[in-house]
Coordinates of C-alpha atoms and ligand atoms in Angstrom, one line a residue:
M21 CA 1.0 28.6 -7.6
K22 CA 0.6 25.0 -9.0
T23 CA -2.8 23.5 -9.7
P24 CA -4.0 21.6 -6.7
I25 CA -3.8 17.8 -6.8
R26 CA -7.1 16.1 -6.0
V27 CA -6.6 13.3 -3.5
A28 CA -9.5 11.0 -2.8
V29 CA -9.2 9.0 0.4
T30 CA -11.6 6.2 1.5
G31 CA -11.9 5.2 5.1
A32 CA -11.0 8.8 5.8
A33 CA -12.5 8.8 9.4
G34 CA -10.6 5.6 10.3
Q35 CA -7.4 5.1 12.3
I36 CA -5.1 5.4 9.4
G37 CA -7.0 8.3 7.9
Y38 CA -6.5 10.2 11.1
S39 CA -2.7 10.0 10.8
L40 CA -2.7 10.3 7.0
L41 CA -4.8 13.3 6.1
F42 CA -2.7 15.8 8.1
R43 CA 0.5 14.5 6.5
I44 CA -1.0 15.0 3.0
A45 CA -2.3 18.4 3.8
S46 CA 1.0 19.5 5.3
G47 CA 2.9 18.7 2.0
A48 CA 4.6 15.4 3.1
M49 CA 3.1 13.4 0.3
F50 CA 3.4 15.7 -2.7
G51 CA 5.9 18.3 -1.6
P52 CA 6.0 21.7 0.1
D53 CA 4.9 23.7 -2.9
Q54 CA 2.1 21.4 -4.1
P55 CA -1.5 22.4 -3.1
V56 CA -4.0 19.6 -2.5
I57 CA -7.7 19.2 -2.3
L58 CA -8.8 16.4 -0.1
Q59 CA -11.9 14.4 -1.2
L60 CA -12.8 12.3 1.8
I61 CA -15.0 9.3 1.4
E62 CA -16.6 7.3 4.2
A63 CA -19.0 4.5 4.5
P64 CA -22.7 5.6 4.6
I65 CA -22.9 5.1 8.3
E66 CA -24.0 8.0 10.5
K67 CA -21.3 7.5 13.1
A68 CA -18.5 7.4 10.5
L69 CA -19.8 10.5 8.7
K70 CA -20.1 12.4 12.0
A71 CA -16.5 11.4 12.8
L72 CA -15.5 12.6 9.3
E73 CA -17.0 16.0 10.1
G74 CA -14.8 16.2 13.2
V75 CA -11.7 15.3 11.2
A76 CA -12.5 17.9 8.6
M77 CA -12.9 20.5 11.4
E78 CA -9.5 19.6 12.7
L79 CA -8.0 19.9 9.2
D80 CA -9.5 23.4 9.1
D81 CA -8.0 24.2 12.5
C82 CA -4.6 23.3 11.3
A83 CA -4.7 26.2 8.7
F84 CA -2.5 24.3 6.3
P85 CA -1.5 26.7 3.6
L86 CA -1.4 23.9 1.0
L87 CA -5.0 22.6 1.7
K88 CA -7.2 24.3 -0.9
G89 CA -10.5 22.4 -0.2
I90 CA -12.1 19.5 1.6
I91 CA -15.0 17.4 0.3
Q92 CA -16.8 15.0 2.7
T93 CA -19.0 12.4 1.2
A94 CA -20.4 8.9 1.3
D95 CA -21.0 9.0 -2.4
A96 CA -18.0 7.5 -4.2
S97 CA -18.9 9.1 -7.5
I98 CA -18.6 12.5 -5.8
G99 CA -15.5 11.5 -3.8
F100 CA -13.5 10.1 -6.8
K101 CA -14.6 12.9 -9.3
D102 CA -11.5 14.2 -11.1
A103 CA -9.2 12.7 -8.5
N104 CA -5.6 12.5 -9.5
W105 CA -4.8 10.0 -6.7
C106 CA -7.3 7.6 -5.1
L107 CA -6.0 6.2 -1.8
L108 CA -8.2 3.2 -1.0
V109 CA -7.8 2.8 2.8
G110 CA -11.3 1.9 3.8
A111 CA -12.2 -1.8 3.9
K112 CA -14.3 -4.2 5.9
P113 CA -12.4 -5.6 8.8
R114 CA -12.3 -9.3 9.5
G115 CA -14.9 -10.0 12.2
P116 CA -14.8 -12.7 14.9
G117 CA -15.2 -16.2 13.3
M118 CA -15.2 -14.8 9.8
E119 CA -13.6 -17.0 7.1
R120 CA -10.9 -15.5 4.9
A121 CA -13.0 -16.3 1.8
D122 CA -15.9 -14.3 3.3
L123 CA -13.6 -11.3 4.0
L124 CA -12.3 -11.5 0.4
K125 CA -15.8 -11.6 -1.0
D126 CA -17.2 -8.8 1.2
N127 CA -14.2 -6.6 0.3
G128 CA -14.5 -7.7 -3.3
K129 CA -17.9 -6.1 -3.5
I130 CA -16.5 -2.8 -2.2
F131 CA -13.5 -2.8 -4.5
I132 CA -15.5 -3.8 -7.6
G133 CA -17.7 -0.8 -7.0
Q134 CA -14.9 1.6 -6.3
G135 CA -12.9 0.3 -9.3
Q136 CA -15.8 1.0 -11.6
I137 CA -16.5 4.4 -10.3
I138 CA -12.8 5.5 -10.3
D139 CA -12.6 4.3 -13.9
A140 CA -15.7 6.3 -14.8
V141 CA -15.1 9.6 -13.0
A142 CA -11.5 10.1 -11.8
A143 CA -9.0 12.3 -13.7
A144 CA -7.3 11.0 -16.9
D145 CA -4.0 10.7 -15.0
A146 CA -5.6 9.0 -12.0
R147 CA -3.4 6.6 -10.0
I148 CA -4.7 4.3 -7.3
A149 CA -3.0 3.0 -4.1
V150 CA -4.7 0.3 -2.1
V151 CA -4.1 -0.1 1.6
G152 CA -7.3 -1.8 2.8
N153 CA -6.8 -5.5 3.4
P154 CA -6.4 -7.9 1.7
A155 CA -4.6 -5.1 -0.1
N156 CA -3.0 -7.0 -3.0
T157 CA -6.2 -8.8 -4.0
N158 CA -8.4 -5.8 -3.4
C159 CA -6.1 -3.9 -5.8
M160 CA -6.4 -6.7 -8.4
I161 CA -10.2 -6.6 -8.1
A162 CA -10.4 -2.8 -8.5
A163 CA -8.0 -3.0 -11.5
S164 CA -10.1 -5.7 -13.1
Q165 CA -13.0 -3.2 -13.4
A166 CA -11.0 -0.6 -15.3
K167 CA -11.5 -0.1 -19.0
R168 CA -10.0 3.3 -19.3
L169 CA -7.2 3.3 -16.7
P170 CA -4.3 0.9 -17.4
A171 CA -3.4 -1.8 -14.9
E172 CA -0.1 -0.2 -13.9
R173 CA -1.9 2.7 -12.4
F174 CA -3.2 0.4 -9.7
T175 CA -0.7 -0.4 -6.9
A176 CA -1.0 -1.9 -3.5
M177 CA 1.1 -1.0 -0.5
V178 CA 3.9 -3.2 0.8
R179 CA 5.9 -0.2 1.9
L180 CA 5.1 -0.7 5.6
D181 CA 6.7 -4.1 5.3
Q182 CA 9.8 -2.6 3.6
N183 CA 10.1 0.0 6.2
R184 CA 9.8 -2.6 9.0
A185 CA 12.4 -4.8 7.3
Q186 CA 14.8 -1.9 6.9
S187 CA 14.5 -1.0 10.5
Q188 CA 15.0 -4.6 11.7
L189 CA 18.2 -5.0 9.6
A190 CA 19.6 -1.7 10.9
K191 CA 19.0 -2.7 14.5
K192 CA 20.6 -6.1 14.0
A193 CA 23.7 -4.6 12.3
G194 CA 23.8 -1.8 14.8
V195 CA 24.0 0.9 12.1
D196 CA 22.0 4.0 11.2
L197 CA 18.8 3.1 9.3
T198 CA 20.0 5.0 6.2
A199 CA 22.9 2.6 5.8
V200 CA 20.4 -0.1 4.8
Q201 CA 19.5 -0.1 1.1
D202 CA 17.7 -2.2 -1.4
I203 CA 15.6 -4.3 0.9
F204 CA 12.5 -5.3 -1.2
I205 CA 9.3 -7.0 -0.3
Y206 CA 8.0 -9.7 -2.7
G207 CA 4.5 -11.1 -2.7
N208 CA 1.5 -10.6 -0.5
H209 CA 1.0 -8.0 2.3
S210 CA 0.5 -10.9 4.7
P211 CA 2.7 -13.0 6.9
T212 CA 3.8 -14.9 3.7
M213 CA 5.5 -11.9 2.3
F214 CA 9.2 -12.3 1.5
P215 CA 11.8 -9.6 2.5
A216 CA 14.6 -10.5 0.1
F217 CA 17.5 -9.9 2.4
A218 CA 20.1 -11.4 0.0
H219 CA 19.9 -8.3 -2.2
A220 CA 20.0 -5.8 0.6
T221 CA 23.1 -3.8 1.3
I222 CA 24.3 -2.3 4.6
G223 CA 26.9 0.5 4.2
G224 CA 27.4 -0.7 0.6
Q225 CA 28.2 -4.3 1.6
P226 CA 25.9 -7.3 1.2
A227 CA 23.6 -7.4 4.2
T228 CA 24.2 -11.2 4.4
K229 CA 28.0 -10.5 4.9
V230 CA 27.5 -7.7 7.4
I231 CA 25.0 -9.6 9.5
N232 CA 26.7 -13.0 8.9
D233 CA 23.8 -15.0 10.4
D234 CA 21.8 -16.8 7.8
T235 CA 19.8 -18.6 10.5
W236 CA 18.6 -15.2 11.8
L237 CA 17.9 -13.8 8.4
Q238 CA 15.9 -16.9 7.2
G239 CA 14.1 -17.4 10.5
P240 CA 13.5 -14.6 13.0
F241 CA 14.1 -11.7 10.6
C242 CA 11.5 -13.0 8.0
E243 CA 9.1 -13.9 10.8
T244 CA 9.4 -10.6 12.7
V245 CA 8.7 -8.6 9.5
G246 CA 5.9 -10.9 8.4
K247 CA 4.1 -10.9 11.8
R248 CA 4.8 -7.3 12.8
G249 CA 1.2 -6.3 12.3
A250 CA 0.0 -8.9 14.8
A251 CA 2.8 -7.9 17.3
I252 CA 1.6 -4.3 17.1
I253 CA -2.0 -5.4 17.7
A254 CA -0.9 -7.5 20.7
A255 CA 1.1 -4.5 22.2
R256 CA -1.1 -1.6 21.3
G257 CA -4.5 -3.2 21.3
A258 CA -5.2 -1.7 17.9
S259 CA -3.6 -2.3 14.4
S260 CA -0.8 -0.2 13.0
A261 CA -2.1 3.2 12.0
A262 CA 0.5 5.9 12.2
S263 CA 3.2 3.7 10.6
A264 CA 0.7 2.6 7.9
A265 CA -0.1 6.2 7.1
N266 CA 3.6 7.0 7.1
A267 CA 4.2 4.1 4.7
L268 CA 1.5 5.4 2.4
V269 CA 3.1 8.8 2.3
D270 CA 6.4 7.0 1.4
H271 CA 4.6 4.8 -1.2
V272 CA 3.1 7.8 -3.1
R273 CA 6.1 10.1 -2.6
S274 CA 8.4 7.5 -4.1
L275 CA 6.0 6.8 -7.0
V276 CA 6.1 10.5 -8.0
T277 CA 9.9 10.9 -7.4
P278 CA 12.0 9.9 -10.5
G279 CA 14.9 7.7 -9.5
A280 CA 13.2 6.4 -6.3
I281 CA 13.8 2.6 -5.8
H282 CA 11.2 1.0 -3.5
S283 CA 8.8 -1.9 -3.0
V284 CA 5.3 -1.7 -4.6
A285 CA 2.7 -4.4 -5.2
V286 CA 2.0 -4.3 -8.9
K287 CA 0.6 -6.6 -11.6
S288 CA 3.2 -9.3 -11.7
Q289 CA 3.4 -10.0 -15.4
G290 CA 4.9 -13.3 -14.5
L291 CA 8.1 -11.9 -13.1
Y292 CA 10.2 -13.6 -10.3
G293 CA 8.1 -16.7 -10.4
F294 CA 4.7 -15.0 -9.7
D295 CA 1.6 -15.9 -11.5
A296 CA 1.0 -13.3 -14.3
N297 CA -2.3 -12.0 -13.0
V298 CA -1.7 -11.4 -9.3
W299 CA -0.6 -8.2 -7.7
A300 CA 2.7 -8.9 -6.0
G301 CA 5.3 -6.9 -4.1
M302 CA 8.3 -6.2 -6.4
P303 CA 11.3 -3.9 -6.5
V304 CA 10.3 -0.9 -8.6
R305 CA 12.2 2.1 -10.0
T306 CA 10.2 5.3 -10.6
T307 CA 11.1 6.5 -14.1
T308 CA 9.1 9.7 -14.3
A309 CA 6.7 11.4 -11.9
G310 CA 3.9 9.4 -13.6
S311 CA 5.6 6.0 -14.4
Y312 CA 7.7 3.3 -13.0
E313 CA 9.4 0.0 -14.1
V314 CA 9.8 -3.2 -12.2
I315 CA 13.5 -3.9 -11.6
T316 CA 14.3 -7.2 -13.1
G317 CA 17.3 -9.5 -12.9
Y318 CA 17.7 -10.2 -9.2
A319 CA 18.8 -13.8 -8.8
M320 CA 16.7 -15.9 -6.4
D321 CA 18.4 -18.7 -4.5
A322 CA 16.5 -21.9 -3.5
F323 CA 15.4 -20.3 -0.2
A324 CA 14.1 -17.2 -1.9
Q325 CA 12.3 -19.3 -4.6
S326 CA 10.5 -21.3 -1.9
K327 CA 9.4 -18.2 -0.1
I328 CA 8.2 -16.7 -3.3
A329 CA 6.3 -19.9 -4.2
A330 CA 4.5 -19.8 -0.8
T331 CA 3.4 -16.2 -1.1
N332 CA 2.4 -16.6 -4.8
K333 CA 0.3 -19.7 -3.8
E334 CA -1.5 -17.5 -1.3
L335 CA -2.2 -14.8 -3.9
V336 CA -3.4 -17.4 -6.4
E337 CA -5.7 -18.8 -3.7
E338 CA -7.1 -15.4 -2.9
R339 CA -7.8 -14.8 -6.5
A340 CA -9.6 -18.1 -6.8
F341 CA -11.9 -17.1 -3.9
V342 CA -13.1 -14.0 -5.9
A343 CA -12.8 -15.5 -9.4
D344 CA -16.5 -15.5 -10.0
M345 CA -16.7 -11.8 -9.0
I346 CA -14.1 -10.6 -11.5
A347 CA -14.7 -12.9 -14.4
Ligands
NAX15 P1 -10.5 1.5 10.6 O1 -11.5 0.5 10.8 O2 -10.0 2.4 11.7 O3 -11.0 2.5 9.4 C1 -11.6 2.0 8.3 C2 -12.6 3.1 7.8 O4 -13.0 2.7 6.5 C3 -13.8 3.2 8.7 O5 -14.0 4.5 9.1 C4 -14.9 2.7 7.8 O6 -16.1 3.3 8.1 C5 -14.4 3.0 6.4 N1 -15.0 2.2 5.3 C6 -15.4 1.0 5.3 N2 -15.9 0.6 4.1 C7 -15.9 1.8 3.4 C8 -16.2 2.1 2.1 N3 -16.9 1.2 1.3 N4 -16.0 3.3 1.6 C9 -15.4 4.2 2.4 N5 -15.0 4.0 3.6 C10 -15.2 2.8 4.1 O7 -9.2 0.8 9.9 P2 -7.7 1.3 9.7 O8 -7.0 0.9 10.9 O9 -7.8 2.7 9.3 O10 -7.3 0.4 8.5 C11 -7.8 0.5 7.2 C12 -7.4 -0.7 6.4 O11 -6.0 -0.7 6.3 C13 -7.8 -2.1 7.0 O12 -8.3 -2.9 5.9 C14 -6.5 -2.6 7.5 O13 -6.5 -4.0 7.5 C15 -5.5 -2.1 6.4 N6 -4.1 -2.1 6.7 C16 -3.2 -2.3 5.7 C17 -1.9 -2.2 5.8 C18 -1.0 -2.4 4.7 O14 0.3 -2.4 4.9 N7 -1.4 -2.6 3.5 C19 -1.3 -1.9 7.2 C20 -2.2 -1.3 8.1 C21 -3.6 -1.8 8.1 O15 -3.8 -2.9 8.9

């Protein structure tokens, strides 16, 4: 029997948490022979903690053979203690009339605190995946507090955007989803993100040739992927939850699977025209179960460059809003 992996999850009683925890406990994230201990962290709000109790009861009722323990807490220093993975899902939602700068600052406070605590108490091999929005900048903020854990351990999720793009390309080409490969998301998890269709392949052929409709690729395709979150809210009356949880399972699973090629928001290091100190979606190859490298060398045409410039501008602006907090 392997040693259990400790997985800390913030926002555990939220919508995404409710889809996510059962997948982790069933083995979907770390594999069918890897036991896990769930360390569930909620905001110190009575209603949230009560809801968390209910979620933990349901986890018990699933009798998952791989689930070796559940911690429920509002204290991050207990929740992140010895965690091997820290999944930062909880965040303050944007309220009516709230400015983006205020949202960034309010979440900044949460992610500064969590970054410091993770750095102090999580396991030596701890890795962090941020989902709570604005995910890229929240990830940058948390990473800015780390003295012990290196920046590459902090990633933000753009996998939902990749999955959405893959699905849209498959539908348009009328092929099975698995025929679509190498569709990567560059930049921010926001409508400015860029799904780089020019490098995607469909059945081994360039997607641009198979689809043969640049107007659709540059227009409706990019827009549909970028605004899919809003479309889900309009249709469902609530934001994406099951698909977001599924994408986080994919994000982590791919990061622990050597050879996996996928989109991850990482510290940009100045690649592909991004500012060096923003967290931007990039193509990544997992090298070992604990490390990855950014895939370099994809050529960007004028259209791609303009899209990357726009999403980079937004990331730089977001960083400017919180500059005083992370300096
Ligand atoms: P919910 O509002 O249902 O749940 C969030 C939970 O986080 C709540 O239970 C709340 O009490 C908790 N929370 C708030 N502050 C906390 C703190 N400091 N510590 C611990 N828990 C805290 O939101 P949900 O639909 O689950 O979405 C969670 C986050 O994911 C949101 O920020 C949302 O915008 C973001 N998303 C990100 C996506 C991505 O692709 N990166 C896609 C889906 C989703 O929109």
